Amino acid sequence: MRDNQVAASESAVDLLLALAHSGKIAEARLDSALENSGLSLARWFVLQHLAQVGGSLPLGQLGERLACAKSNVTQLVDRLEADRLVERVHDAGDRRSVLAQLTPEGRRRYHDGLRALNAVEEELREEYSPEERRQLDRLLRRLGRHTG
Amino acid sequence: MRDNQVAASESAVDLLLALAHSGKIAEARLDSALENSGLSLARWFVLQHLAQVGGSLPLGQLGERLACAKSNVTQLVDRLEADRLVERVHDAGDRRSVLAQLTPEGRRRYHDGLRALNAVEEELREEYSPEERRQLDRLLRRLGRHTG
DNA sequence: AAAGATTGAAATTTCAATCTTG
DNA sequence: CAAGATTGAAATTTCAATCTTT
């Protein structure tokens, strides 16, 4: 019974497993980088996506971008709204839809978080050359195109 | 106020963010692949690590390999023990230590899960060439070497 | 009925405190 | 006191059911 066989990356599953594991490690690092800014990675991600698109997004689309359940988005936005980093705004066009909108304070906190995150850059510099970073990034962005 | 700047991979932070996101996507796929085998990805990971090292491992070391809190390992093993997939065994050498040991049924379920996971291979085949898979895998394994 | 969002319950993970052994 | 593990509480995420609007 060969159990010690799951080692290299012959199979595509091993690749997914490696991706899942690397993702965990990355998350842990980012989370600890944000520790002093009073934001969890999940909360910062919300602010980031809103900032990226210019300030607001329907909760449903936010859920797609965050790759999480929509009920989670509701509660995430609840907490962010309690901290005045985000506001709920009714969508004029479709009254079923609710927009999460970045507040000025939310925008500041997003930038604060970004600064904190950038502080971990040096760590990664030791691990990857710029060329390798580009290569890795290019490969990662391909994931999720087909079935994501 | 340039908010739409976080796009390419100039910075190392963007790479970590991409890793975290890709990890989520990978996890979701693996989890749904395991759906019919009655195992969550977290539980299968435990079985996998035990199988990889030949059958048993102290809970602490299991936590390191899984990159999760030790209290989580305790509860993970609780549930696996309830399902008779793993047994707790006292460590003869150090009575503080507790080993998680794969049962015969646990070993079977590990292989069942592996089969289910391999079924998602075809999806990935469309997304990456063998050469790209090797490249991506090689890069991922470098993560966590320095500060893990 | 379908889409968007919310609610409450359950599963999972983490954190702080505690217990036992070295 | 250090190390290894466990417990209970809190935070986070998911799932199923529900509500409103299209």
Tab-separated table of C-alpha atoms (C1' of nucleotides) in Angstrom:
chain	number	residue	atom	x	y	z
A	1	MET	CA	0.000	0.000	0.000
A	2	ARG	CA	1.968	2.913	-1.253
A	3	ASP	CA	0.957	5.831	0.947
A	4	ASN	CA	4.058	7.895	0.605
A	5	GLN	CA	3.404	8.525	-3.017
A	6	VAL	CA	1.791	11.949	-2.806
A	7	ALA	CA	4.903	14.027	-3.069
A	8	ALA	CA	5.787	15.638	-6.375
A	9	SER	CA	3.457	17.451	-8.723
A	10	GLU	CA	2.801	14.823	-11.334
A	11	SER	CA	-0.928	15.119	-10.832
A	12	ALA	CA	-3.063	18.192	-11.119
A	13	VAL	CA	-4.626	17.492	-7.757
A	14	ASP	CA	-1.282	17.926	-6.078
A	15	LEU	CA	-1.170	21.323	-7.659
A	16	LEU	CA	-4.539	22.257	-6.198
A	17	LEU	CA	-3.407	20.965	-2.831
A	18	ALA	CA	-0.242	23.024	-3.055
A	19	LEU	CA	-2.320	26.050	-4.011
A	20	ALA	CA	-4.626	25.567	-1.043
A	21	HIS	CA	-1.685	25.231	1.308
A	22	SER	CA	0.185	28.211	-0.096
A	23	GLY	CA	-2.989	30.223	0.155
A	24	LYS	CA	-3.222	29.433	3.843
A	25	ILE	CA	0.343	30.542	4.412
A	26	ALA	CA	-0.215	33.741	2.458
A	27	GLU	CA	-3.383	34.476	4.402
A	28	ALA	CA	-1.646	33.997	7.707
A	29	ARG	CA	1.092	36.420	6.741
A	30	LEU	CA	-1.277	39.053	5.464
A	31	ASP	CA	-3.474	38.709	8.510
A	32	SER	CA	-0.587	39.207	10.889
A	33	ALA	CA	0.601	42.169	8.839
A	34	LEU	CA	-2.797	43.794	9.371
A	35	GLU	CA	-2.820	42.987	13.075
A	36	ASN	CA	-2.065	46.521	14.250
A	37	SER	CA	-4.367	48.239	11.811
A	38	GLY	CA	-7.511	46.807	13.399
A	39	LEU	CA	-8.583	45.034	10.227
A	40	SER	CA	-8.844	41.358	9.437
A	41	LEU	CA	-7.806	40.255	5.967
A	42	ALA	CA	-11.421	39.486	5.118
A	43	ARG	CA	-12.497	42.988	6.080
A	44	TRP	CA	-9.617	44.607	4.253
A	45	PHE	CA	-10.484	42.591	1.135
A	46	VAL	CA	-13.942	44.145	1.147
A	47	LEU	CA	-12.484	47.636	1.359
A	48	GLN	CA	-10.020	46.800	-1.390
A	49	HIS	CA	-12.631	45.572	-3.831
A	50	LEU	CA	-14.782	48.618	-3.191
A	51	ALA	CA	-11.803	50.921	-3.650
A	52	GLN	CA	-10.817	49.138	-6.838
A	53	VAL	CA	-14.132	49.763	-8.523
A	54	GLY	CA	-14.354	53.353	-7.383
A	55	GLY	CA	-16.310	53.120	-4.135
A	56	SER	CA	-19.407	50.925	-4.248
A	57	LEU	CA	-20.630	47.527	-5.361
A	58	PRO	CA	-23.806	45.431	-4.971
A	59	LEU	CA	-23.445	42.857	-2.200
A	60	GLY	CA	-23.908	40.023	-4.640
A	61	GLN	CA	-21.040	41.097	-6.853
A	62	LEU	CA	-18.930	41.600	-3.775
A	63	GLY	CA	-19.583	37.993	-2.849
A	64	GLU	CA	-18.470	36.784	-6.262
A	65	ARG	CA	-15.253	38.744	-6.106
A	66	LEU	CA	-14.510	37.569	-2.588
A	67	ALA	CA	-15.367	33.976	-3.497
A	68	CYS	CA	-17.523	33.497	-0.429
A	69	ALA	CA	-21.163	32.824	0.447
A	70	LYS	CA	-23.507	35.761	0.058
A	71	SER	CA	-24.738	35.456	3.619
A	72	ASN	CA	-21.174	36.006	4.671
A	73	VAL	CA	-21.071	39.236	2.704
A	74	THR	CA	-24.149	40.434	4.555
A	75	GLN	CA	-22.494	39.879	7.920
A	76	LEU	CA	-19.130	41.198	6.805
A	77	VAL	CA	-20.815	44.408	5.678
A	78	ASP	CA	-22.780	44.492	8.938
A	79	ARG	CA	-19.543	44.645	10.908
A	80	LEU	CA	-17.919	47.135	8.565
A	81	GLU	CA	-21.003	49.311	8.746
A	82	ALA	CA	-20.901	49.164	12.533
A	83	ASP	CA	-17.372	50.554	12.317
A	84	ARG	CA	-18.464	53.245	9.852
A	85	LEU	CA	-16.072	52.002	7.179
A	86	VAL	CA	-18.863	51.132	4.777
A	87	GLU	CA	-22.442	52.289	4.264
A	88	ARG	CA	-25.420	50.512	2.759
A	89	VAL	CA	-27.002	52.463	-0.074
A	90	HIS	CA	-30.206	51.587	-1.903
A	91	ASP	CA	-29.771	50.915	-5.582
A	92	ALA	CA	-31.876	53.384	-7.517
A	93	GLY	CA	-32.173	51.110	-10.536
A	94	ASP	CA	-33.173	47.879	-8.772
A	95	ARG	CA	-34.780	48.028	-5.367
A	96	ARG	CA	-33.827	44.438	-4.581
A	97	SER	CA	-30.176	45.377	-4.738
A	98	VAL	CA	-28.146	46.938	-1.945
A	99	LEU	CA	-24.836	48.669	-2.541
A	100	ALA	CA	-21.937	48.629	-0.133
A	101	GLN	CA	-20.297	52.030	-0.324
A	102	LEU	CA	-16.917	53.054	1.034
A	103	THR	CA	-17.009	55.919	3.543
A	104	PRO	CA	-14.162	58.465	3.724
A	105	GLU	CA	-12.986	56.740	6.881
A	106	GLY	CA	-13.185	53.389	5.092
A	107	ARG	CA	-11.013	54.733	2.333
A	108	ARG	CA	-8.444	55.901	4.864
A	109	ARG	CA	-8.432	52.541	6.588
A	110	TYR	CA	-8.015	50.811	3.254
A	111	HIS	CA	-4.887	52.852	2.598
A	112	ASP	CA	-3.643	52.264	6.134
A	113	GLY	CA	-4.050	48.538	5.593
A	114	LEU	CA	-2.295	48.712	2.249
A	115	ARG	CA	0.659	50.406	3.901
A	116	ALA	CA	0.789	47.730	6.582
A	117	LEU	CA	0.660	45.030	3.940
A	118	ASN	CA	3.430	46.583	1.924
A	119	ALA	CA	5.631	46.284	4.969
A	120	VAL	CA	5.826	42.527	4.464
A	121	GLU	CA	7.368	42.967	1.052
A	122	GLU	CA	10.905	42.467	2.227
A	123	GLU	CA	10.101	38.980	3.411
A	124	LEU	CA	8.981	37.935	-0.020
A	125	ARG	CA	11.921	39.578	-1.708
A	126	GLU	CA	14.124	36.925	-0.161
A	127	GLU	CA	11.993	34.171	-1.555
A	128	TYR	CA	11.293	35.261	-5.095
A	129	SER	CA	13.088	37.279	-7.704
A	130	PRO	CA	11.053	39.906	-9.572
A	131	GLU	CA	10.980	37.643	-12.602
A	132	GLU	CA	9.698	34.741	-10.531
A	133	ARG	CA	7.060	36.955	-8.969
A	134	ARG	CA	5.783	37.934	-12.387
A	135	GLN	CA	5.791	34.339	-13.503
A	136	LEU	CA	3.952	33.101	-10.419
A	137	ASP	CA	1.435	35.886	-10.593
A	138	ARG	CA	0.726	35.208	-14.250
A	139	LEU	CA	0.069	31.538	-13.533
A	140	LEU	CA	-2.155	32.255	-10.553
A	141	ARG	CA	-4.361	34.600	-12.485
A	142	ARG	CA	-5.199	31.842	-14.905
A	143	LEU	CA	-6.870	29.830	-12.165
A	144	GLY	CA	-10.605	30.150	-12.000
A	145	ARG	CA	-11.093	31.039	-15.624
A	146	HIS	CA	-12.837	27.829	-16.573
A	147	THR	CA	-14.944	26.693	-13.661
A	148	GLY	CA	-14.175	29.276	-10.978
B	1	MET	CA	-6.393	59.399	-5.137
B	2	ARG	CA	-5.328	56.450	-7.222
B	3	ASP	CA	-7.352	53.539	-5.970
B	4	ASN	CA	-7.429	51.507	-9.128
B	5	GLN	CA	-3.760	50.840	-8.956
B	6	VAL	CA	-3.775	47.380	-7.407
B	7	ALA	CA	-3.806	45.312	-10.543
B	8	ALA	CA	-0.553	43.853	-11.794
B	9	SER	CA	2.092	42.124	-9.742
B	10	GLU	CA	4.700	44.792	-9.328
B	11	SER	CA	4.568	44.464	-5.571
B	12	ALA	CA	5.117	41.393	-3.463
B	13	VAL	CA	1.940	42.119	-1.569
B	14	ASP	CA	-0.103	41.704	-4.709
B	15	LEU	CA	1.478	38.319	-5.078
B	16	LEU	CA	0.462	37.301	-1.569
B	17	LEU	CA	-3.037	38.567	-2.255
B	18	ALA	CA	-3.184	36.552	-5.452
B	19	LEU	CA	-1.938	33.509	-3.557
B	20	ALA	CA	-4.607	33.918	-0.901
B	21	HIS	CA	-7.311	34.267	-3.524
B	22	SER	CA	-6.102	31.332	-5.598
B	23	GLY	CA	-5.934	29.281	-2.442
B	24	LYS	CA	-9.589	30.006	-1.761
B	25	ILE	CA	-10.564	28.934	-5.243
B	26	ALA	CA	-8.520	25.760	-4.969
B	27	GLU	CA	-10.047	24.961	-1.594
B	28	ALA	CA	-13.551	25.396	-2.911
B	29	ARG	CA	-12.886	23.022	-5.782
B	30	LEU	CA	-11.301	20.378	-3.630
B	31	ASP	CA	-14.050	20.660	-1.052
B	32	SER	CA	-16.753	20.142	-3.625
B	33	ALA	CA	-14.826	17.227	-5.099
B	34	LEU	CA	-14.911	15.560	-1.679
B	35	GLU	CA	-18.591	16.300	-1.183
B	36	ASN	CA	-19.789	12.769	-1.851
B	37	SER	CA	-17.067	11.065	0.136
B	38	GLY	CA	-18.277	12.446	3.455
B	39	LEU	CA	-15.015	14.249	4.147
B	40	SER	CA	-14.253	17.933	4.348
B	41	LEU	CA	-10.966	19.107	2.905
B	42	ALA	CA	-9.681	19.855	6.405
B	43	ARG	CA	-10.452	16.327	7.534
B	44	TRP	CA	-8.945	14.760	4.446
B	45	PHE	CA	-5.798	16.822	4.959
B	46	VAL	CA	-5.367	15.256	8.379
B	47	LEU	CA	-5.690	11.765	6.911
B	48	GLN	CA	-3.276	12.681	4.148
B	49	HIS	CA	-0.561	13.931	6.457
B	50	LEU	CA	-0.881	10.850	8.633
B	51	ALA	CA	-0.750	8.581	5.593
B	52	GLN	CA	2.266	10.431	4.244
B	53	VAL	CA	4.355	9.804	7.345
B	54	GLY	CA	3.295	6.201	7.654
B	55	GLY	CA	0.322	6.349	10.004
B	56	SER	CA	0.776	8.521	13.097
B	57	LEU	CA	1.961	11.935	14.203
B	58	PRO	CA	1.917	13.999	17.439
B	59	LEU	CA	-0.920	16.514	17.425
B	60	GLY	CA	1.513	19.392	17.628
B	61	GLN	CA	3.386	18.386	14.513
B	62	LEU	CA	0.077	17.840	12.760
B	63	GLY	CA	-0.829	21.431	13.558
B	64	GLU	CA	2.408	22.709	12.078
B	65	ARG	CA	1.909	20.774	8.870
B	66	LEU	CA	-1.687	21.896	8.562
B	67	ALA	CA	-0.743	25.485	9.352
B	68	CYS	CA	-3.562	25.884	11.868
B	69	ALA	CA	-4.008	26.521	15.593
B	70	LYS	CA	-3.294	23.578	17.848
B	71	SER	CA	-6.706	23.809	19.478
B	72	ASN	CA	-8.153	23.253	16.054
B	73	VAL	CA	-6.154	20.058	15.684
B	74	THR	CA	-7.603	18.807	18.944
B	75	GLN	CA	-11.146	19.305	17.723
B	76	LEU	CA	-10.401	18.031	14.231
B	77	VAL	CA	-9.026	14.840	15.723
B	78	ASP	CA	-12.034	14.662	18.065
B	79	ARG	CA	-14.367	14.515	15.087
B	80	LEU	CA	-12.194	12.081	13.169
B	81	GLU	CA	-11.963	9.868	16.239
B	82	ALA	CA	-15.737	9.951	16.594
B	83	ASP	CA	-15.926	8.601	13.045
B	84	ARG	CA	-13.283	5.945	13.818
B	85	LEU	CA	-10.953	7.261	11.123
B	86	VAL	CA	-8.245	8.150	13.623
B	87	GLU	CA	-7.283	6.984	17.099
B	88	ARG	CA	-5.464	8.769	19.898
B	89	VAL	CA	-2.415	6.860	21.114
B	90	HIS	CA	-0.206	7.750	24.068
B	91	ASP	CA	3.376	8.501	23.213
B	92	ALA	CA	5.616	6.068	25.053
B	93	GLY	CA	8.603	8.403	25.026
B	94	ASP	CA	6.910	11.596	26.236
B	95	ARG	CA	3.729	11.352	28.240
B	96	ARG	CA	2.751	14.916	27.426
B	97	SER	CA	2.479	14.007	23.778
B	98	VAL	CA	-0.520	12.405	22.070
B	99	LEU	CA	-0.289	10.706	18.706
B	100	ALA	CA	-3.045	10.718	16.111
B	101	GLN	CA	-3.000	7.340	14.408
B	102	LEU	CA	-4.746	6.319	11.228
B	103	THR	CA	-7.179	3.397	11.580
B	104	PRO	CA	-7.648	0.878	8.751
B	105	GLU	CA	-10.961	2.576	7.978
B	106	GLY	CA	-9.208	5.953	8.002
B	107	ARG	CA	-6.708	4.661	5.510
B	108	ARG	CA	-9.507	3.483	3.242
B	109	ARG	CA	-11.285	6.813	3.477
B	110	TYR	CA	-8.056	8.609	2.678
B	111	HIS	CA	-7.745	6.611	-0.523
B	112	ASP	CA	-11.430	7.157	-1.321
B	113	GLY	CA	-10.904	10.875	-0.940
B	114	LEU	CA	-7.796	10.773	-3.086
B	115	ARG	CA	-9.762	9.077	-5.842
B	116	ALA	CA	-12.478	11.728	-5.627
B	117	LEU	CA	-9.870	14.466	-5.774
B	118	ASN	CA	-8.180	12.957	-8.779
B	119	ALA	CA	-11.467	13.241	-10.593
B	120	VAL	CA	-11.054	17.007	-10.747
B	121	GLU	CA	-7.842	16.616	-12.683
B	122	GLU	CA	-9.434	17.069	-16.047
B	123	GLU	CA	-10.596	20.531	-15.127
B	124	LEU	CA	-7.079	21.647	-14.414
B	125	ARG	CA	-5.715	20.029	-17.513
B	126	GLU	CA	-7.589	22.601	-19.551
B	127	GLU	CA	-6.048	25.432	-17.614
B	128	TYR	CA	-2.395	24.483	-17.394
B	129	SER	CA	0.039	22.584	-19.541
B	130	PRO	CA	2.220	19.972	-17.823
B	131	GLU	CA	5.165	22.316	-18.061
B	132	GLU	CA	3.192	25.126	-16.462
B	133	ARG	CA	2.021	22.817	-13.700
B	134	ARG	CA	5.605	21.896	-12.890
B	135	GLN	CA	6.623	25.540	-12.929
B	136	LEU	CA	3.765	26.649	-10.714
B	137	ASP	CA	4.325	23.821	-8.285
B	138	ARG	CA	8.019	24.576	-8.014
B	139	LEU	CA	7.307	28.207	-7.201
B	140	LEU	CA	4.640	27.402	-4.640
B	141	ARG	CA	6.892	25.059	-2.731
B	142	ARG	CA	9.351	27.867	-2.164
B	143	LEU	CA	6.809	29.789	-0.124
B	144	GLY	CA	7.148	29.432	3.602
B	145	ARG	CA	10.813	28.561	3.590
B	146	HIS	CA	11.983	31.749	5.255
B	147	THR	CA	9.341	32.820	7.730
B	148	GLY	CA	6.757	30.026	7.316
C	1	DA	C1'	-40.981	31.736	-10.546
C	2	DA	C1'	-36.147	34.054	-10.342
C	3	DA	C1'	-32.863	37.418	-8.326
C	4	DG	C1'	-30.975	39.872	-4.315
C	5	DA	C1'	-30.513	40.084	0.344
C	6	DT	C1'	-31.240	38.750	5.146
C	7	DT	C1'	-31.965	35.675	9.209
C	8	DG	C1'	-30.973	31.879	12.410
C	9	DA	C1'	-28.656	27.594	13.141
C	10	DA	C1'	-24.654	24.808	12.526
C	11	DA	C1'	-19.795	23.959	11.323
C	12	DT	C1'	-15.119	25.548	11.492
C	13	DT	C1'	-11.345	28.139	13.226
C	14	DT	C1'	-8.973	30.957	16.524
C	15	DC	C1'	-7.832	32.952	21.107
C	16	DA	C1'	-7.011	32.933	26.040
C	17	DA	C1'	-6.890	30.275	30.038
C	18	DT	C1'	-5.900	25.861	32.153
C	19	DC	C1'	-4.090	21.295	33.039
C	20	DT	C1'	-0.432	17.819	32.942
C	21	DT	C1'	4.217	16.433	32.242
C	22	DG	C1'	9.151	17.511	31.560
D	1	DC	C1'	9.025	27.748	34.215
D	2	DA	C1'	8.741	25.126	28.892
D	3	DA	C1'	6.143	22.113	26.099
D	4	DG	C1'	2.002	19.565	24.654
D	5	DA	C1'	-2.683	19.241	24.770
D	6	DT	C1'	-7.393	20.424	26.057
D	7	DT	C1'	-11.421	23.389	27.253
D	8	DG	C1'	-14.763	27.148	26.699
D	9	DA	C1'	-15.817	31.458	24.582
D	10	DA	C1'	-15.735	34.286	20.570
D	11	DA	C1'	-15.120	35.204	15.606
D	12	DT	C1'	-15.832	33.653	10.926
D	13	DT	C1'	-17.967	31.113	7.393
D	14	DT	C1'	-21.494	28.288	5.372
D	15	DC	C1'	-26.183	26.281	4.724
D	16	DA	C1'	-31.169	26.285	4.500
D	17	DA	C1'	-35.173	28.887	4.895
D	18	DT	C1'	-37.407	33.297	4.271
D	19	DC	C1'	-38.556	37.915	2.668
D	20	DT	C1'	-38.921	41.514	-0.871
D	21	DT	C1'	-38.755	42.965	-5.543
D	22	DT	C1'	-38.702	41.870	-10.519
